[in-house]
XYZ file of C-alpha atoms in Angstrom:
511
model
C -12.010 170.170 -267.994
C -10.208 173.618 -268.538
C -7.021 172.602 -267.659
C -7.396 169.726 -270.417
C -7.877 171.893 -273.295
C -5.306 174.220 -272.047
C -2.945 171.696 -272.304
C -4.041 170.801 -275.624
C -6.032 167.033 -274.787
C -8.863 166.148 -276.338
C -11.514 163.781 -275.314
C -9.743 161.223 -278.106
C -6.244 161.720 -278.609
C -4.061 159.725 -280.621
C -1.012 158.036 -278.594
C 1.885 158.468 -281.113
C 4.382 161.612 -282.002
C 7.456 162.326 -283.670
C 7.524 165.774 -282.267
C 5.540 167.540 -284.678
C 3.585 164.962 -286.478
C 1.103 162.775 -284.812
C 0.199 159.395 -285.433
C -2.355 156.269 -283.866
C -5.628 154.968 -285.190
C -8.681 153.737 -283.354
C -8.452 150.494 -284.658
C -6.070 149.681 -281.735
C -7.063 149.363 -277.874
C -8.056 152.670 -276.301
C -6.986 153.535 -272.794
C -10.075 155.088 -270.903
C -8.042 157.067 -268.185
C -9.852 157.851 -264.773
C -8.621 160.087 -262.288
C -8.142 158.645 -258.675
C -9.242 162.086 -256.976
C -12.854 161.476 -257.866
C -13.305 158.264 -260.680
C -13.830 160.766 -262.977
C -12.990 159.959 -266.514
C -10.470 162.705 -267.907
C -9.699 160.939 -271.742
C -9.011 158.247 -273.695
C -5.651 157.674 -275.959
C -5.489 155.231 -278.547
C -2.008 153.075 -277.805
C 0.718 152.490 -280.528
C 0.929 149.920 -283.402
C 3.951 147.867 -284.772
C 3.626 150.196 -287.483
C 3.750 153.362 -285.239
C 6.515 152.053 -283.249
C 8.663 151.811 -286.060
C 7.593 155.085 -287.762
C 8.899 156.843 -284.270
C 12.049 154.503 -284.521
C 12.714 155.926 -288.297
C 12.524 159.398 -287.698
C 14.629 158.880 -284.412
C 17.209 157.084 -286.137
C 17.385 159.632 -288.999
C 17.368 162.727 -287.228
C 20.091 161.771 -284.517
C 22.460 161.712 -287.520
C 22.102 165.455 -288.055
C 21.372 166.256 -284.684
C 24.510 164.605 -283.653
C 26.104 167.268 -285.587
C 24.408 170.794 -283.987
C 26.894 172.233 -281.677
C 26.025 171.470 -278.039
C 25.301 175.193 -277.385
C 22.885 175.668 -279.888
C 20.845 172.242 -278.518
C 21.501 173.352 -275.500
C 19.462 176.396 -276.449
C 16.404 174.400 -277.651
C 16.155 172.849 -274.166
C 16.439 176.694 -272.571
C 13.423 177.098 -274.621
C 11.755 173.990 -273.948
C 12.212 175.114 -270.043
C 10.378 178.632 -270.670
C 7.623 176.950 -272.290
C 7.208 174.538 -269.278
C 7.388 177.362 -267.332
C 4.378 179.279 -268.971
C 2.372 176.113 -268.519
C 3.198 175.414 -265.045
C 0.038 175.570 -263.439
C -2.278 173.626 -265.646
C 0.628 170.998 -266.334
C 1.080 170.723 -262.203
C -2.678 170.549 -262.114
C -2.874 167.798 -264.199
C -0.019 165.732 -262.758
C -2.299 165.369 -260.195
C -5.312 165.037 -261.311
C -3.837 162.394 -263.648
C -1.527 161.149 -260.788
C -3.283 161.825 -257.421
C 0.089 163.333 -255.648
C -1.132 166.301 -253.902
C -1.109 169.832 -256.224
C 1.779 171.133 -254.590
C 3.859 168.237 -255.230
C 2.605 168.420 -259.150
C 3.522 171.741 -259.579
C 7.193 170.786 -257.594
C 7.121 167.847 -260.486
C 6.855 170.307 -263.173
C 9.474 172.592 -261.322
C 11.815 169.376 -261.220
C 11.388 169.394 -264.881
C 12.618 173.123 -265.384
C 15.016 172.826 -263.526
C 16.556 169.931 -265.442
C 16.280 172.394 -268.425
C 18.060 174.580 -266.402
C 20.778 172.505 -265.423
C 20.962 170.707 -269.171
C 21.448 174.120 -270.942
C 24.464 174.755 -268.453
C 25.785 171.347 -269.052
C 25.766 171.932 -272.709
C 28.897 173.896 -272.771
C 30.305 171.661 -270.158
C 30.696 168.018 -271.873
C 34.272 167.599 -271.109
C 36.750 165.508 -272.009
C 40.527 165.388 -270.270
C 43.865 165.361 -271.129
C 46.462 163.187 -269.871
C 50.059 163.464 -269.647
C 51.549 160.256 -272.377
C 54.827 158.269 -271.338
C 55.748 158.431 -275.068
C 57.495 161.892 -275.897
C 55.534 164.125 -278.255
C 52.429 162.557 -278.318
C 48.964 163.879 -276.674
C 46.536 161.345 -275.162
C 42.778 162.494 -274.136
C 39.142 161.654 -273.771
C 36.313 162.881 -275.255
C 32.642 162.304 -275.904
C 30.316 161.765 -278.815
C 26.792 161.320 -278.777
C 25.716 157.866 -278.807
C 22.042 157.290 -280.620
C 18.698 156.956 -279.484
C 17.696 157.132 -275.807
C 14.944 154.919 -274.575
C 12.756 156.202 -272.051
C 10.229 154.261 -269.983
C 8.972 156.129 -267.112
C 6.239 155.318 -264.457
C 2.880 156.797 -262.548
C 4.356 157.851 -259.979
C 6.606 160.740 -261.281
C 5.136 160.667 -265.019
C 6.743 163.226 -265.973
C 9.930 164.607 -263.868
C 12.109 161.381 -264.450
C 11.008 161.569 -268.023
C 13.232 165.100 -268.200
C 15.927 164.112 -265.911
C 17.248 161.710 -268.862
C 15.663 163.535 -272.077
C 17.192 167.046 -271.408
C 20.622 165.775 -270.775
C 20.360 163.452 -273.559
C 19.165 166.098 -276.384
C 22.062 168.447 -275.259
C 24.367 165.429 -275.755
C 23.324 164.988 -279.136
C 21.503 162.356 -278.426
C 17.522 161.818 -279.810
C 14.844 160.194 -277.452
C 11.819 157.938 -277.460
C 9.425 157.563 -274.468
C 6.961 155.250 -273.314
C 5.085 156.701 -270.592
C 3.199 154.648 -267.705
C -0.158 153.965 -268.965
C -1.872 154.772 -266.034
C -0.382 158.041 -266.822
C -0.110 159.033 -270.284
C -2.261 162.391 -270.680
C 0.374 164.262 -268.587
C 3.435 163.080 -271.627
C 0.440 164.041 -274.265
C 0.560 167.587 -272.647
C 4.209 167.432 -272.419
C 4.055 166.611 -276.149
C 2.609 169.365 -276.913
C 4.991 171.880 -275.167
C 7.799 170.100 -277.000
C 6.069 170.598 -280.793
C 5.699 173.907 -280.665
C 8.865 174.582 -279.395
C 9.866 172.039 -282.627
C 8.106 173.890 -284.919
C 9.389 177.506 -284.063
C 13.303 176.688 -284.494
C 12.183 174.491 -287.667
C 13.542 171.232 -286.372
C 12.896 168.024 -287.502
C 10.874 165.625 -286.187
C 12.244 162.764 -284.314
C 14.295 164.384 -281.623
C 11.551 164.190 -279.234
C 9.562 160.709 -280.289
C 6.269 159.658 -277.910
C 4.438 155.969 -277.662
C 1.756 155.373 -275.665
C 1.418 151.611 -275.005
C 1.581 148.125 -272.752
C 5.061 147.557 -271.153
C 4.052 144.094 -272.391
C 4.321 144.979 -275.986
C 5.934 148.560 -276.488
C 8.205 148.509 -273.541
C 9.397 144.552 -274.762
C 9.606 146.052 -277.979
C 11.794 148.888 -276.711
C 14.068 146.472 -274.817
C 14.839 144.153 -277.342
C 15.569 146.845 -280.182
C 19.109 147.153 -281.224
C 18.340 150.699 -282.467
C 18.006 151.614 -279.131
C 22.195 151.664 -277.346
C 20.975 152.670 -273.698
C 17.192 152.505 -272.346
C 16.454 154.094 -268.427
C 13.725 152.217 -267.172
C 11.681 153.141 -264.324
C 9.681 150.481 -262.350
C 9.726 147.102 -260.255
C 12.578 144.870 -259.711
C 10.272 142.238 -261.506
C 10.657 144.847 -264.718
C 14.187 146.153 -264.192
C 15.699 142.321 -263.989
C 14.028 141.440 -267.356
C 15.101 144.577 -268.908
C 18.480 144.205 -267.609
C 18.948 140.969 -269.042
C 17.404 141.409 -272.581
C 19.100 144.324 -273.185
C 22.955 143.149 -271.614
C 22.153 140.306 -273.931
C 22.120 142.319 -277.065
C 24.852 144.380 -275.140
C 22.762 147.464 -274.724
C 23.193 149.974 -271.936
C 20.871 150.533 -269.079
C 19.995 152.607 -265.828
C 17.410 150.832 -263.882
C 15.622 152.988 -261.167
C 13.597 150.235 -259.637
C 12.351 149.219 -256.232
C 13.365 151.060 -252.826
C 13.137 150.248 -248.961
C 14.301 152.864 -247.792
C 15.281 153.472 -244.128
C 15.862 156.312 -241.557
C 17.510 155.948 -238.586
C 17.083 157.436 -235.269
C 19.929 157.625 -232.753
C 19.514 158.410 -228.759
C 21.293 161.918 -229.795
C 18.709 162.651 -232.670
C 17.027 166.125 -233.248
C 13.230 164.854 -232.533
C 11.885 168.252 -233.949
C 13.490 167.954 -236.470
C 13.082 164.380 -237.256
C 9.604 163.807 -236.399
C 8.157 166.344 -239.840
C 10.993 164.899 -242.113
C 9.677 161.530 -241.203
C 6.087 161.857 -241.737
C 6.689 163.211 -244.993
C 9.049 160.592 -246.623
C 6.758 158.272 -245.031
C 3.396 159.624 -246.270
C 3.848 162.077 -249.618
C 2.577 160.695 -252.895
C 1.208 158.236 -250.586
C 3.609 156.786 -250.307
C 3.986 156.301 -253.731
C 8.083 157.444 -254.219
C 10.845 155.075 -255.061
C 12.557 157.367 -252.185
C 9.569 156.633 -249.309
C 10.434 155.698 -246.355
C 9.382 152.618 -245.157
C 11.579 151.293 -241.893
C 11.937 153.607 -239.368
C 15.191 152.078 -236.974
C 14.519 153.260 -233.867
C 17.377 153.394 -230.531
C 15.535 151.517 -227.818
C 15.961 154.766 -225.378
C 13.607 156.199 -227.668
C 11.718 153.992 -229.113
C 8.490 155.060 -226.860
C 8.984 158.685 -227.612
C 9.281 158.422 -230.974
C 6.408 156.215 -231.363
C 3.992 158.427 -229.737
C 4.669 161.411 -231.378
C 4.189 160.019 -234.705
C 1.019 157.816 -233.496
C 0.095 161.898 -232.630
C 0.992 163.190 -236.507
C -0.146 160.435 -238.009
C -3.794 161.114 -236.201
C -3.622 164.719 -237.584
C -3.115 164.532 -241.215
C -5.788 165.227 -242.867
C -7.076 162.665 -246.025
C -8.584 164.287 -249.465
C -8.735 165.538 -252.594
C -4.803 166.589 -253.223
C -6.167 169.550 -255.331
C -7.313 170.924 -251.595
C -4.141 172.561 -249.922
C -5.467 171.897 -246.391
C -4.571 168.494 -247.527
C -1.781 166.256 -246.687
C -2.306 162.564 -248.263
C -4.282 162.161 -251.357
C -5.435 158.920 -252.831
C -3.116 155.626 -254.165
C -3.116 155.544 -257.935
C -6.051 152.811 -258.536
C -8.068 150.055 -256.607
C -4.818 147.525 -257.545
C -2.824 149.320 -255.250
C -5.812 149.590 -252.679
C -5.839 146.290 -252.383
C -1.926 145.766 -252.521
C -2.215 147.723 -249.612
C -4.157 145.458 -247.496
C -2.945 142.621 -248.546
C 0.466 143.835 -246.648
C -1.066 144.667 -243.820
C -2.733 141.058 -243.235
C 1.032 139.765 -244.176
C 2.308 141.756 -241.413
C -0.143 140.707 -238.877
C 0.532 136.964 -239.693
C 3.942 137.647 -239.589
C 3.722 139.075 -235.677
C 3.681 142.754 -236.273
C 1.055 145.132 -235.150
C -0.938 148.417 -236.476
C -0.009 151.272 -234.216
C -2.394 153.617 -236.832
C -3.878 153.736 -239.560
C -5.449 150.935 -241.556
C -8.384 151.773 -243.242
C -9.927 152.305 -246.685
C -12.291 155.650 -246.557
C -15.584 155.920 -247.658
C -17.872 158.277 -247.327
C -18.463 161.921 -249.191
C -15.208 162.788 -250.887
C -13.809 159.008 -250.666
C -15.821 156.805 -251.825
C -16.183 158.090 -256.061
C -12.651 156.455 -256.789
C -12.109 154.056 -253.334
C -8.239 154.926 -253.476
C -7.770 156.917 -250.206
C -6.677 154.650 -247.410
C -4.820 155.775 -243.976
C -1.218 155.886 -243.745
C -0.137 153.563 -241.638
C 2.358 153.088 -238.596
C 3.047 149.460 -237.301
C 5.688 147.973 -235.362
C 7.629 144.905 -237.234
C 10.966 143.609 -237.325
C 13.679 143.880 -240.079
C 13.472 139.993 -240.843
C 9.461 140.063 -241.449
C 9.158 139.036 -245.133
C 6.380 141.697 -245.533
C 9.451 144.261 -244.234
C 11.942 142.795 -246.549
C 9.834 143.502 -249.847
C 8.400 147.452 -251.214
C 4.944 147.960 -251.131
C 3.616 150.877 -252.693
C 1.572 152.398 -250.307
C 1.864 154.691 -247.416
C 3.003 151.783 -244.540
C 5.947 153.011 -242.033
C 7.124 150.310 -239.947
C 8.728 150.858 -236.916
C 11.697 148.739 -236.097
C 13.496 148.984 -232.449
C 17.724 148.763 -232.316
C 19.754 148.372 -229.243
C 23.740 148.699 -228.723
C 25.591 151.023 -230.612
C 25.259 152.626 -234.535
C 26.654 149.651 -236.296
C 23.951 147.491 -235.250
C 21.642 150.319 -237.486
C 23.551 150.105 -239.724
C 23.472 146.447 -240.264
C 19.744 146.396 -240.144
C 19.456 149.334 -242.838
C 21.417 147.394 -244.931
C 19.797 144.059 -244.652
C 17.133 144.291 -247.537
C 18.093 143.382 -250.922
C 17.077 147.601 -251.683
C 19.944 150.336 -252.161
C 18.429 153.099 -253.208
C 17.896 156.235 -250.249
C 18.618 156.218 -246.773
C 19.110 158.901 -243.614
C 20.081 158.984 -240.708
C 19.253 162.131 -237.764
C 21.468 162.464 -235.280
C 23.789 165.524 -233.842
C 26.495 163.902 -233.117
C 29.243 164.028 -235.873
C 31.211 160.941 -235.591
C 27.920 158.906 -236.213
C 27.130 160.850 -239.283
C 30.434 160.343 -240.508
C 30.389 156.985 -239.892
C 26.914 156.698 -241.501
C 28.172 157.970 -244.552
C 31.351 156.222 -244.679
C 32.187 152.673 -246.502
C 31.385 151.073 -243.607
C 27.595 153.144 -243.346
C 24.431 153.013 -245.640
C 25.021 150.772 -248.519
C 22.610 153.127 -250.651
C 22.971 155.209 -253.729
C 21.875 158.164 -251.437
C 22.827 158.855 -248.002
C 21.075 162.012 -245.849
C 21.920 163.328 -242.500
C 19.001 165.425 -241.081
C 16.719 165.011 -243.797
C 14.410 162.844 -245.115
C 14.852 159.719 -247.462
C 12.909 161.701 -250.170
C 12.977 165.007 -251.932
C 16.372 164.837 -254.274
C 17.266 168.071 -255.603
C 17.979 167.739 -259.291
C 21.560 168.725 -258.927
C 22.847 165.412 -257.246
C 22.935 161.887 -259.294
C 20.065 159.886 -258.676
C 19.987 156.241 -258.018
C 20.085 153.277 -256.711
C 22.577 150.120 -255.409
C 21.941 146.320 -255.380
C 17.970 145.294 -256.455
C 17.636 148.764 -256.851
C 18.871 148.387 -260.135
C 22.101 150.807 -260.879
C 22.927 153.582 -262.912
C 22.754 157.311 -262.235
C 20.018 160.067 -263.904
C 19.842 163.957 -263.533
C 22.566 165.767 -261.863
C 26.669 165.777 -261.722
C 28.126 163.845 -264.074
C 24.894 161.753 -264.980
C 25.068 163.249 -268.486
C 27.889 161.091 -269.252
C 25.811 157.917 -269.589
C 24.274 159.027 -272.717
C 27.573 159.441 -274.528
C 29.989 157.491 -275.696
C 33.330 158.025 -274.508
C 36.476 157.979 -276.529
C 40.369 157.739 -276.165
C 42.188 159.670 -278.929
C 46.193 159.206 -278.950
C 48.086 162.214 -281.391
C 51.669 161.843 -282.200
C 52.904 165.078 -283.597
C 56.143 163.595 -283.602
C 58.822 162.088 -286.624
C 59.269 158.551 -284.776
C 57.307 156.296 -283.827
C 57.809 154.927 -279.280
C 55.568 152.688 -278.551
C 54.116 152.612 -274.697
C 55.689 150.219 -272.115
C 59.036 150.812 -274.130
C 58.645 148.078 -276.594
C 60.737 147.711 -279.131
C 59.860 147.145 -282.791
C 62.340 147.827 -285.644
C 61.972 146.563 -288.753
């Protein structure tokens, strides 16, 4: 494949980098990667060792203690760099996404812009890492804030955006003075091997060391355990389950590590009687069915006012019945295929859950076969069914393109109470044209969610905005406004440029 070599990929490629260097031997397992467009096989990559894991962990160590010490412009115009080379390989590298991926080719390329604009956004921020000044109580002495960079930044990402979130916490973190080591999904790993690549030569033309950028390709059950439960590592984002997030939560609090979790969604729009149905109806169908509904940010209740409940339902039974299925390389395109047969199957196994449970299929259902389908048996219809909140299958994420629809009656709070009754906090929205109940929506009393939309979808963050998540959702905060200040340290510096020495709270202490 073109787009392979372009990128730099081989048919073998070795799974380990310190930026420049490479590393990996055959004598460990080989991933076989197969694309879920077609089955095709695109690679293989030979996964990490002990050995390589701590080769990765040297050079990180080592180089944050001179990197630490660059001035934040000057990183911040390695990143600027980094975000012109992306640029240049746009296309291929959006290509590949979803190949690798299966999101649709629009959406890869929109990945890949995600990423440049984090570059964007990082180079900005790296004149901007403010501290503040406070007024002291004791005369003649200055009390501030500031921050210092804080070590090495663990990174485990996953399939479904393998390389966007990857950027939203490697970009800050390198302009903070920070270095970084990734473990990509392995489902996923030729698209951080391309990424890899971008980021060595970019390396090797400012005559950096190696180490600020560290790669390793391997299990979560062995390289991402490894990752947690290093002490070398003072704040890891991990992407992923609930199931993953707890048990990196609680290895690394126990070694008193730092983490943001970005883990599990179930996320919710609501529609009120005074909603914009042309405007809703399009926002809906894509938060509901892009990626295939395959985004932390999908939406996956749909809480309907009883007025118009009816309405609502046939006019999406109507989209849903004209999106068209296929390769996502094919713009004509809308839904392209779930990441493997696993998730196939996930997939249906929710759907008999939610039949035994009392809900019903409204559309949608099936796995397609046939010419274009049947090479990779990942493309399934989106579905629509009507459920209610308390259905078990309703209360959990599945990762796959199922919308349920879920009737309200009375007034906004009873919504509300319904949105918020999963154990998820991550996105929710809420379309309506009346003010006071999108004021209320957002309000303490509203969504409980890290995000909160009126008039938009649940999906589609702009890169500008924090990202993340409340309750089983996981915590923390990654890309935009003050994000950046996770992967510092922050310190409170007291100067007395005085002769005597007040103490605060007016103690007294004369000896």
């Amino acid at each position: 494949m073109d787009i392979l070599k372009n990128l730099g990929i081989k048919k073998k490629n070795r799974g380990t980098s310190t930026g420049i260097n490479w590393f990996g031997s055959s004598d460990n397992k080989e991933l076989h990667i197969c694309s879920p467009v077609d089955g095709s096989s695109l690679a293989t990559v030979y996964q990490a060792t002990e050995e390589n894991y701590q080769t990765c962990m040297a050079a990180a160590r080592k180089t944050f203690l001179q990197w630490r010490t660059v001035p934040p412009p000057q990183r911040g115009e390695v990143v600027r760099q980094i975000g012109d080379a992306l640029r240049a390989k746009k296309q291929p590298l959006g290509t590949l996404v979803s190949w690798e991926m299966g999101k649709s080719l629009q959406e890869g390329l929109g990945e890949v812009q995600e990423m440049i604009d984090i570059c964007d956004f990082a180079v900005g921020q790296s004149r901007q890492l403010y501290g503040y000044t406070m007024a002291s109580e004791r005369p003649q002495h200055r009390l501030y804030d500031q921050y210092h960079p804080l070590g090495v930044v663990g990174i485990i990402s996953a399939f479904n955006f393998p390389v966007a979130v990857w950027a939203w916490n490697a970009m800050l973190a390198v302009v903070c003075g920070d270095t970084t080591i990734w473990k990509p999904s392995s489902r996923t790993p030729l698209t951080a091997l391309a990424v890899q690549v971008i980021l060595s030569d970019v390396l090797f033309t400012n005559n950096l060391p190696d180490g600020i950028f560290n790669l390793i390709i391997g299990s979560g059950s062995t390289i991402g355990e490894r990752m947690i439960e290093d002490k070398n590592i003072p704040i890891i984002s991990v992407t992923g389950s609930t199931k993953v997030g707890r048990n990196a939560a609680e290895k690394v609090a126990s070694r008193f590590g730092r983490c943001i979790l970005e883990l599990g969604g179930n996320n919710a729009i609501i529609l009120t009687p005074e909603a914009n149905l042309k405007l809703a109806i399009p926002a809906i169908v894509f938060s509901a069915v892009g990626t295939a509904g395959q985004r932390c940010t999908t939406t996956r209740r749909l809480i309907v006012h009883e007025q118009i409940y009816e309405n609502v339902k046939a006019a999406l039974i109507s989209a849903y019945r004209s999106l068209k299925i296929g390769s996502p390389l094919s713009e004509k395109n809308h839904v392209g295929p779930l990441i493997n047969i696993e998730a196939v199957e996930a997939y249906h196994t929710a759907l008999e859950s939610l039949q035994n449970q009392g809900g019903t299929i409204a559309a949608g259902g099936l796995t397609l076969k046939g010419p274009g389908y049947d090479e990779s048996g990942c493309y399934v219809e989106p579905v629509l069914a009507e459920a209610e909140n308390s259905y078990p299958i309703v209360q959990q994420e599945t990762f796959a393109p199922i919308l349920y629809l879920i009737k309200y009656e009375g007034g906004l709070e009873n919504a509300i109470a319904l949105q918020n009754d999963v154990v998820q906090g991550l996105s929710s929205s809420i379309f309506t044209d009346n003010l006071q109940e999108a004021e209320r929506f957002l309000s303490a009393a509203g969504s409980d969610c890290g995000i909160a939309n009126v008039n938009i979808g649940t999906s589609g963050a702009e890169i500008g905005g924090a990202f993340g998540g409340e309750k089983d959702t996981g915590g923390g905060r990654e890309s935009g406004s003050d994000a950046w200040k996770g992967y510092m340290r922050r310190q409170t510096n007291t100067i007395n440029y005085g002769t005597s020495l007040p103490l605060a709270q007016g103690i007294k202490f004369d000896i």
